[in-house]
Amino acid sequence: MLTKDQIAKRIAQELQDGWYVNLGIGIPTLVANYIPDGMHVELQSENGLLGMGPFPKEEEIDADLINAGKQTVTMRPGASLFSSSDSFAMIRGGHVQLTVLGAMEVSENGDIANWKIPGKMVKGMGGAMDLVAGTDNIIVAMMHTNRAGESKLLDRCTLPLTGINCIRRVITDLGMFSIEGGAFILEEIAPGVSVDDVKKATAGKLIVSPVLKTMLID
Amino acid sequence: MLTKDQIAKRIAQELQDGWYVNLGIGIPTLVANYIPDGMHVELQSENGLLGMGPFPKEEEIDADLINAGKQTVTMRPGASLFSSSDSFAMIRGGHVQLTVLGAMEVSENGDIANWKIPGKMVKGMGGAMDLVAGTDNIIVAMMHTNRAGESKLLDRCTLPLTGINCIRRVITDLGMFSIEGGAFILEEIAPGVSVDDVKKATAGKLIVSPVLKTMLID
Amino acid sequence: MNKVVKDAHEAIQGITNGMTLMLGGFGLCGIPENCIAALVKAGQKDLTCISNNAGVDDFGIGLMLQQRQVKKMISSYVGENAEFERQLLSGELEVELTPQGTLAEKCRAGGAGIPAFFTATGYGTEIAEGKETREINGRMYVLEESLTADYALVKAWKGDKYGNLIYKGTARNFNPMMAMAGKITIAEVEELVEPGELDPNQVHTPGIFVQRIFQGKNYEKRIEQRTVSK
Amino acid sequence: MNKVVKDAHEAIQGITNGMTLMLGGFGLCGIPENCIAALVKAGQKDLTCISNNAGVDDFGIGLMLQQRQVKKMISSYVGENAEFERQLLSGELEVELTPQGTLAEKCRAGGAGIPAFFTATGYGTEIAEGKETREINGRMYVLEESLTADYALVKAWKGDKYGNLIYKGTARNFNPMMAMAGKITIAEVEELVEPGELDPNQVHTPGIFVQRIFQGKNYEKRIEQRTVSK
């Protein structure tokens, strides 16, 4: 089973030089810590910043410079600032090469639910619906099961949807899955996890790739 | 009969302090010369400039600073520069208080034709269709008749339209007209012109205002 | 041309019960602090507030919620606010949740004279319920209508007396589009300068969109998540 | 990240016969002079060019027209060009005239993932023929579809190696929206600098929209109407 940091490390292996990437809150944020040395990836923060850098030092803190999680951040050389409409023009227009976000549920046909639990206080979708509609290359990073031990990889989402038929890849603590032809394809399995473990934890249709690999995490 | 400069002077009387104004090519451009002293009017040029100033001195000429007529211009203090989409956001969004433009024909229901003559080379509408759709306050400035002596104030436009039902006021060399209820209302008559002259030169429905005034031009 | 007003109190004259307001800001970053304080003092009721967020309990729009001035919020994310939650659950407050990018574009469209546009965002979700959907070039889209407001309250870094504005950092966020979409737009700025002092090439919001401007004071600029690196 | 190419010749690699190009500029102001010269030399044919204007006989897109490289122009105003007129009248050239503001918005929409929007511009005119019209809040509007291009060729004043651009004066015009709407966007700049040299707050086109960038040379910046005051 992968730790959250290991999930982030595996996602970082998917990055390519020159990509513009939007990282959601939670596990996705950790991906920034594992960008390979020498690779140049620009982080987009949907509140209006491209070229987001690490958190500031105490003396660098600027209340006018935050990320989409409302955390204080810095800018890297070559950064740019823009309005929310320009930011979502980038996202909606397909200019962001990769979006990584968390989810409560993903279905075997690529639907995603990650913003609302009926009966609980609804905080809102923020930019999530725009992000899942904006690019073909989305990676969902999440734990395979919820706190009650129930699978988050389902035949159909039970929660209100964030987007339909938009997720092609999911990385969980158990493995990496592509979504194709109405099924989760287990492409890579986490070290120490058996295919049977994955099957038990997956409620949606699961196909084990004929070329299943064990995930390599340094 | 008014000269072109007198037409421009009369239009300038309509200006109000703090207005943003777009002046088309031809007679409308002359209005800039007659903005009353002490009145602050900001000129919008639809290629991306607000706060347009006079033509530059020889040594000030900058090829990167032109107006919508492609003439070299200057900026006044407090000017701003922006893209074509932002410029037409201003225009289409109704933020320009007054648009003054020329026309080939205006009809008694407020239609305007000023961009195309069938059989002649078509150069295009430029920003004219956006301008007439963008604000309620448009003044058409033109000669009352064309070179063949035919009225340009018609019951219906014969030329391809630029916009429909959008013109409320016309100033010609013969007088100032409002357009209401499907007729040209003669509100002010040019010095030395008789009502009969106006009637003869107007093909569309003409109503003489019961409070007809003679135009005051200094 | 006289757009300069003395302070927030003078700036908000004309805002009355039941009006629709836009308020710039993302979280607590770039919010019109002075105008919000003046509204809390003036006490207008039944306001519809279009703002990406609803502040926190004791700052931003949260202060207006405490005074029960808000009838309806149009936002993308309204967490971090216990009083908000209480009013919502008790039915005192209505909330219309809108995806963040759609909200931004609805404001821009409202300011730009575009009454409606198609977007893929929200297709197939409850956001699209009751809205026209359409296939264009093989993909499904939702028709979204634009937003305007009686008053837009925006915050900029620098501004001049003609209303030209320059924002700083990510405090720009929703302010430029809301400045476009207000029938009357009030800008509060940290530094008010003479026309000619701002570089025309660097103006973010041209003065044509701003009807009133004043230099604000005592900016708190509260930080929600103070994160530092070692 | 390596967006920097040596010159216009290298920049336009991949542009082939029959492609759709966007070219920034208003009149001859802010046009990608170097890229146009390279296209004239390379000789691609049957191009569809989206550009507000079509240059003059011996400059700008006029140079491409002389070489009969253009099959179709999508523009708002195409005067000042005798060769253009000849080709149009002889049927060699097709022209799709689009109102200037609609053209600008169609490009922005294309770049922003908005496939169509409503505008009042052109309602009741021949521009609206064959297009959907609709009454919204008591006014009539036309549905306009967005534009994208295989390549967008834009010209900026300064740019950095990540593709961030700053324009100068009214040479900005159509360049920012076209930069957004190109599948591949090529930017030529007067001055190419290192990342970090441009103020992030002053960037007009963020580098995400630009795939190739180079420092152009020998800018003529021809003036169409040299008007001076005494």
XYZ file of N, CA and C in Angstrom, chain B residues 30-163:
402
model
N -14.139 65.313 -36.243
C -14.020 66.756 -36.029
C -14.579 67.201 -34.680
N -15.472 66.382 -34.108
C -16.087 66.758 -32.829
C -15.020 66.988 -31.761
N -13.933 66.223 -31.858
C -12.870 66.348 -30.859
C -12.303 67.766 -30.793
N -12.412 68.469 -31.895
C -11.873 69.834 -31.930
C -12.750 70.839 -31.187
N -13.968 70.446 -30.851
C -14.918 71.415 -30.295
C -15.424 71.039 -28.910
N -14.676 70.193 -28.218
C -15.054 69.873 -26.839
C -14.930 71.150 -26.019
N -16.000 71.541 -25.325
C -15.975 72.816 -24.596
C -14.816 72.874 -23.601
N -14.248 74.059 -23.463
C -13.169 74.256 -22.499
C -13.635 73.863 -21.098
N -12.754 73.192 -20.393
C -13.060 72.834 -19.006
C -13.887 71.575 -18.890
N -14.388 71.086 -20.027
C -15.141 69.834 -19.972
C -14.179 68.679 -20.207
N -14.313 67.641 -19.396
C -13.435 66.502 -19.549
C -14.188 65.347 -20.203
N -13.819 65.053 -21.428
C -14.412 63.942 -22.170
C -13.282 63.012 -22.566
N -13.487 61.712 -22.376
C -12.443 60.744 -22.732
C -12.807 60.080 -24.061
N -11.880 60.122 -24.991
C -12.129 59.533 -26.306
C -11.651 58.085 -26.337
N -12.546 57.214 -26.806
C -12.236 55.792 -26.925
C -11.939 55.476 -28.371
N -10.825 54.824 -28.612
C -10.511 54.354 -29.956
C -10.584 52.831 -29.923
N -11.398 52.246 -30.788
C -11.767 50.841 -30.594
C -10.623 49.871 -30.851
N -9.500 50.368 -31.368
C -8.350 49.476 -31.509
C -7.580 49.308 -30.204
N -8.065 49.969 -29.117
C -7.491 49.654 -27.828
C -6.897 50.808 -27.042
N -7.536 51.972 -27.106
C -7.002 53.143 -26.411
C -8.140 53.980 -25.846
N -8.002 54.338 -24.593
C -8.931 55.253 -23.936
C -8.094 56.445 -23.492
N -8.605 57.651 -23.728
C -7.828 58.843 -23.393
C -6.967 59.278 -24.559
N -7.531 59.148 -25.762
C -6.802 59.529 -26.975
C -6.606 61.034 -27.011
N -5.391 61.442 -27.357
C -5.076 62.854 -27.474
C -4.975 63.274 -28.931
N -4.472 64.483 -29.172
C -4.347 64.984 -30.550
C -3.245 64.248 -31.309
N -3.136 64.570 -32.605
C -2.041 64.010 -33.405
C -0.711 64.399 -32.766
N 0.300 63.579 -32.937
C 1.595 63.867 -32.306
C 2.357 64.944 -33.068
N 3.300 65.543 -32.394
C 4.285 66.363 -33.088
C 5.222 65.404 -33.817
N 5.902 65.912 -34.806
C 6.753 65.060 -35.638
C 7.654 64.159 -34.776
N 8.248 64.758 -33.747
C 9.210 64.004 -32.946
C 8.542 63.044 -31.956
N 7.219 63.150 -31.820
C 6.509 62.258 -30.891
C 5.927 61.034 -31.589
N 5.984 61.003 -32.898
C 5.311 59.931 -33.657
C 5.781 58.552 -33.199
N 4.800 57.685 -32.932
C 5.080 56.321 -32.494
C 4.208 55.378 -33.322
N 4.847 54.535 -34.105
C 4.095 53.617 -34.974
C 3.210 52.676 -34.164
N 3.529 52.486 -32.895
C 2.740 51.604 -32.038
C 1.593 52.329 -31.346
N 1.304 53.529 -31.788
C 0.209 54.276 -31.154
C -0.644 54.940 -32.231
N -1.684 54.221 -32.632
C -2.562 54.729 -33.688
C -4.016 54.676 -33.220
N -4.878 55.360 -33.975
C -6.305 55.280 -33.672
C -6.992 54.312 -34.646
N -8.309 54.217 -34.538
C -9.035 53.236 -35.343
C -9.013 53.585 -36.830
N -8.659 54.843 -37.136
C -8.493 55.242 -38.532
C -7.059 55.039 -39.009
N -6.255 54.375 -38.166
C -4.855 54.058 -38.440
C -3.968 55.294 -38.484
N -4.450 56.391 -37.918
C -3.660 57.619 -37.828
C -2.817 57.602 -36.558
N -1.628 58.159 -36.643
C -0.806 58.304 -35.445
C -1.474 59.282 -34.475
N -1.471 58.925 -33.205
C -2.099 59.772 -32.188
C -1.215 59.848 -30.945
N -1.691 60.571 -29.958
C -1.013 60.641 -28.663
C -1.981 60.171 -27.578
N -1.444 60.067 -26.370
C -2.280 59.726 -25.216
C -2.331 60.920 -24.280
N -3.469 61.117 -23.654
C -3.578 62.141 -22.622
C -3.225 61.530 -21.264
N -2.886 62.356 -20.300
C -2.628 61.797 -18.962
C -3.860 61.039 -18.473
N -3.648 59.867 -17.913
C -4.772 59.042 -17.458
C -5.295 58.122 -18.541
N -4.586 58.024 -19.638
C -4.983 57.105 -20.708
C -4.787 55.664 -20.269
N -5.413 54.743 -20.992
C -5.165 53.320 -20.763
C -5.210 52.574 -22.091
N -4.485 51.480 -22.123
C -4.363 50.646 -23.323
C -4.911 49.263 -23.026
N -5.487 48.629 -24.032
C -6.109 47.322 -23.808
C -6.271 46.604 -25.137
N -6.688 45.354 -25.055
C -6.843 44.521 -26.244
C -8.143 44.843 -26.975
N -8.278 44.311 -28.188
C -9.510 44.494 -28.960
C -10.704 43.857 -28.255
N -10.501 42.725 -27.600
C -11.659 42.103 -26.926
C -12.089 42.943 -25.735
N -11.136 43.500 -25.005
C -11.516 44.388 -23.899
C -12.162 45.664 -24.431
N -11.667 46.146 -25.572
C -12.220 47.358 -26.154
C -13.683 47.173 -26.534
N -13.982 46.050 -27.162
C -15.365 45.821 -27.564
C -16.219 45.328 -26.402
N -15.582 44.877 -25.330
C -16.340 44.651 -24.093
C -16.892 45.990 -23.608
N -16.074 47.029 -23.688
C -16.538 48.372 -23.323
C -17.702 48.814 -24.201
N -17.533 48.597 -25.504
C -18.517 49.078 -26.475
C -19.799 48.247 -26.380
N -19.647 46.940 -26.501
C -20.807 46.048 -26.492
C -21.519 46.080 -25.146
N -20.716 46.277 -24.088
C -21.276 46.281 -22.739
C -21.946 47.581 -22.343
N -21.975 48.544 -23.258
C -22.711 49.778 -22.989
C -21.984 50.766 -22.099
N -20.660 50.660 -22.036
C -19.912 51.550 -21.147
C -19.531 52.872 -21.799
N -19.666 52.940 -23.117
C -19.372 54.179 -23.856
C -20.658 55.013 -23.875
N -20.578 56.261 -23.384
C -21.818 57.041 -23.231
C -22.339 57.586 -24.552
N -21.452 57.793 -25.511
C -21.902 58.378 -26.779
C -21.035 57.875 -27.918
N -21.708 57.457 -28.982
C -21.020 57.084 -30.212
C -21.491 58.030 -31.314
N -20.553 58.595 -32.028
C -20.891 59.459 -33.161
C -20.329 58.804 -34.411
N -21.188 58.558 -35.384
C -20.668 57.951 -36.607
C -21.395 58.454 -37.841
N -20.768 58.225 -38.973
C -21.353 58.627 -40.241
C -22.282 57.544 -40.761
N -23.032 57.878 -41.811
C -23.929 56.884 -42.390
C -24.175 57.204 -43.861
N -24.502 56.171 -44.617
C -24.966 56.374 -45.985
C -26.476 56.580 -46.003
N -27.155 55.849 -45.120
C -28.613 55.945 -45.040
C -29.061 55.722 -43.598
N -30.122 56.441 -43.222
C -30.793 56.187 -41.947
C -32.285 56.114 -42.246
N -32.978 55.204 -41.596
C -34.410 55.098 -41.870
C -35.240 55.628 -40.713
N -36.505 55.887 -40.999
C -37.410 56.505 -40.018
C -37.668 55.612 -38.808
N -37.309 54.335 -38.905
C -37.420 53.472 -37.715
C -36.065 53.244 -37.040
N -35.067 54.028 -37.425
C -33.795 53.970 -36.719
C -32.808 52.961 -37.258
N -33.084 52.362 -38.407
C -32.083 51.494 -39.032
C -30.966 52.348 -39.626
N -29.808 51.769 -39.743
C -28.674 52.493 -40.329
C -27.923 51.592 -41.307
N -27.485 52.197 -42.417
C -26.638 51.495 -43.387
C -25.413 52.358 -43.611
N -24.256 51.800 -43.339
C -23.049 52.617 -43.546
C -21.811 51.787 -43.858
N -22.001 50.581 -44.417
C -20.783 49.778 -44.601
C -20.643 49.135 -45.971
N -21.689 49.094 -46.764
C -21.604 48.269 -47.963
C -22.493 48.832 -49.064
N -21.941 48.921 -50.250
C -22.729 49.302 -51.420
C -22.641 48.156 -52.417
N -23.752 47.463 -52.652
C -23.714 46.329 -53.577
C -23.144 46.755 -54.929
N -22.287 45.932 -55.459
C -21.689 46.236 -56.755
C -20.381 46.986 -56.640
N -20.172 47.610 -55.469
C -18.880 48.264 -55.237
C -18.027 47.369 -54.352
N -16.752 47.605 -54.396
C -15.834 46.868 -53.538
C -16.276 47.006 -52.083
N -16.404 45.864 -51.420
C -16.801 45.858 -50.015
C -15.548 45.820 -49.156
N -15.397 46.847 -48.334
C -14.204 46.874 -47.483
C -14.445 46.251 -46.126
N -15.687 46.226 -45.706
C -15.977 45.611 -44.412
C -16.600 46.586 -43.447
N -17.191 46.041 -42.391
C -17.906 46.877 -41.430
C -17.008 47.361 -40.310
N -15.787 46.836 -40.210
C -14.934 47.230 -39.094
C -15.693 47.084 -37.792
N -15.657 48.124 -36.979
C -16.345 48.069 -35.692
C -17.733 48.678 -35.696
N -18.225 49.057 -36.890
C -19.484 49.821 -36.932
C -20.678 49.040 -36.400
N -20.760 47.758 -36.722
C -21.918 46.974 -36.243
C -21.906 46.824 -34.734
N -20.695 46.684 -34.174
C -20.577 46.587 -32.718
C -20.953 47.918 -32.069
N -20.507 49.016 -32.688
C -20.762 50.331 -32.113
C -22.254 50.649 -32.089
N -22.964 50.356 -33.176
C -24.398 50.698 -33.172
C -25.203 49.757 -32.276
N -24.655 48.570 -31.996
C -25.356 47.638 -31.108
C -25.022 47.905 -29.644
N -24.014 48.735 -29.400
C -23.469 48.809 -28.048
C -24.058 49.854 -27.138
N -24.573 50.939 -27.693
C -25.052 51.995 -26.813
C -26.395 52.523 -27.301
N -27.183 53.061 -26.382
C -28.465 53.655 -26.768
C -28.257 55.058 -27.302
N -27.131 55.636 -27.012
C -26.905 57.033 -27.346
C -25.955 57.152 -28.533
N -26.539 57.145 -29.716
C -25.759 57.243 -30.940
C -26.210 58.489 -31.679
N -25.268 59.259 -32.156
C -25.608 60.370 -33.044
C -25.025 60.075 -34.409
N -25.870 60.090 -35.423
C -25.377 59.974 -36.787
C -25.103 61.374 -37.318
N -23.888 61.548 -37.815
C -23.484 62.847 -38.376
C -23.217 62.643 -39.855
N -23.990 63.348 -40.698
C -23.805 63.138 -42.145
C -24.423 64.285 -42.930
N -24.099 64.337 -44.203
C -24.786 65.256 -45.098
C -26.215 64.738 -45.297
N -27.141 65.652 -45.510
C -28.551 65.243 -45.606
C -28.820 64.456 -46.885
N -28.102 64.806 -47.932
C -28.302 64.114 -49.214
C -26.958 63.586 -49.720
N -27.034 62.609 -50.607
C -25.793 62.075 -51.170
C -25.342 62.910 -52.368
N -24.268 62.493 -52.998
C -23.712 63.319 -54.075
C -24.660 63.474 -55.251
N -25.566 62.503 -55.398
C -26.563 62.594 -56.466
C -27.759 63.450 -56.044
N -27.685 63.996 -54.834
C -28.768 64.840 -54.368
C -29.939 64.082 -53.764
N -29.773 62.793 -53.575
C -30.861 61.981 -53.014
C -30.813 61.978 -51.494
N -31.986 61.941 -50.918
C -32.082 61.972 -49.459
C -31.417 60.750 -48.841
N -30.741 60.945 -47.716
C -30.169 59.835 -46.950
C -31.045 59.507 -45.738
N -32.134 60.286 -45.571
C -33.104 60.019 -44.507
C -34.319 59.374 -45.175
N -34.475 58.080 -45.030
C -35.404 57.307 -45.857
C -36.498 56.657 -45.019
N -37.518 56.170 -45.720
C -38.504 55.355 -44.993
C -37.890 54.002 -44.658
N -37.165 53.445 -45.617
C -36.426 52.225 -45.357
C -35.049 52.328 -45.990
N -34.064 51.776 -45.369
C -32.736 51.759 -45.977
C -32.770 50.842 -47.201
N -32.077 51.251 -48.247
C -31.988 50.407 -49.439
C -30.685 49.612 -49.432
N -29.704 50.086 -48.718
C -28.400 49.417 -48.667
C -28.384 48.368 -47.550
N -27.448 47.445 -47.618
C -27.328 46.447 -46.533
C -27.165 47.147 -45.183
N -27.850 46.624 -44.178
C -27.914 47.305 -42.887
C -26.666 47.080 -42.030
N -26.387 48.060 -41.202
C -25.354 47.940 -40.177
C -25.992 47.563 -38.841
N -27.198 48.078 -38.631
C -27.929 47.771 -37.406
C -29.367 48.195 -37.574
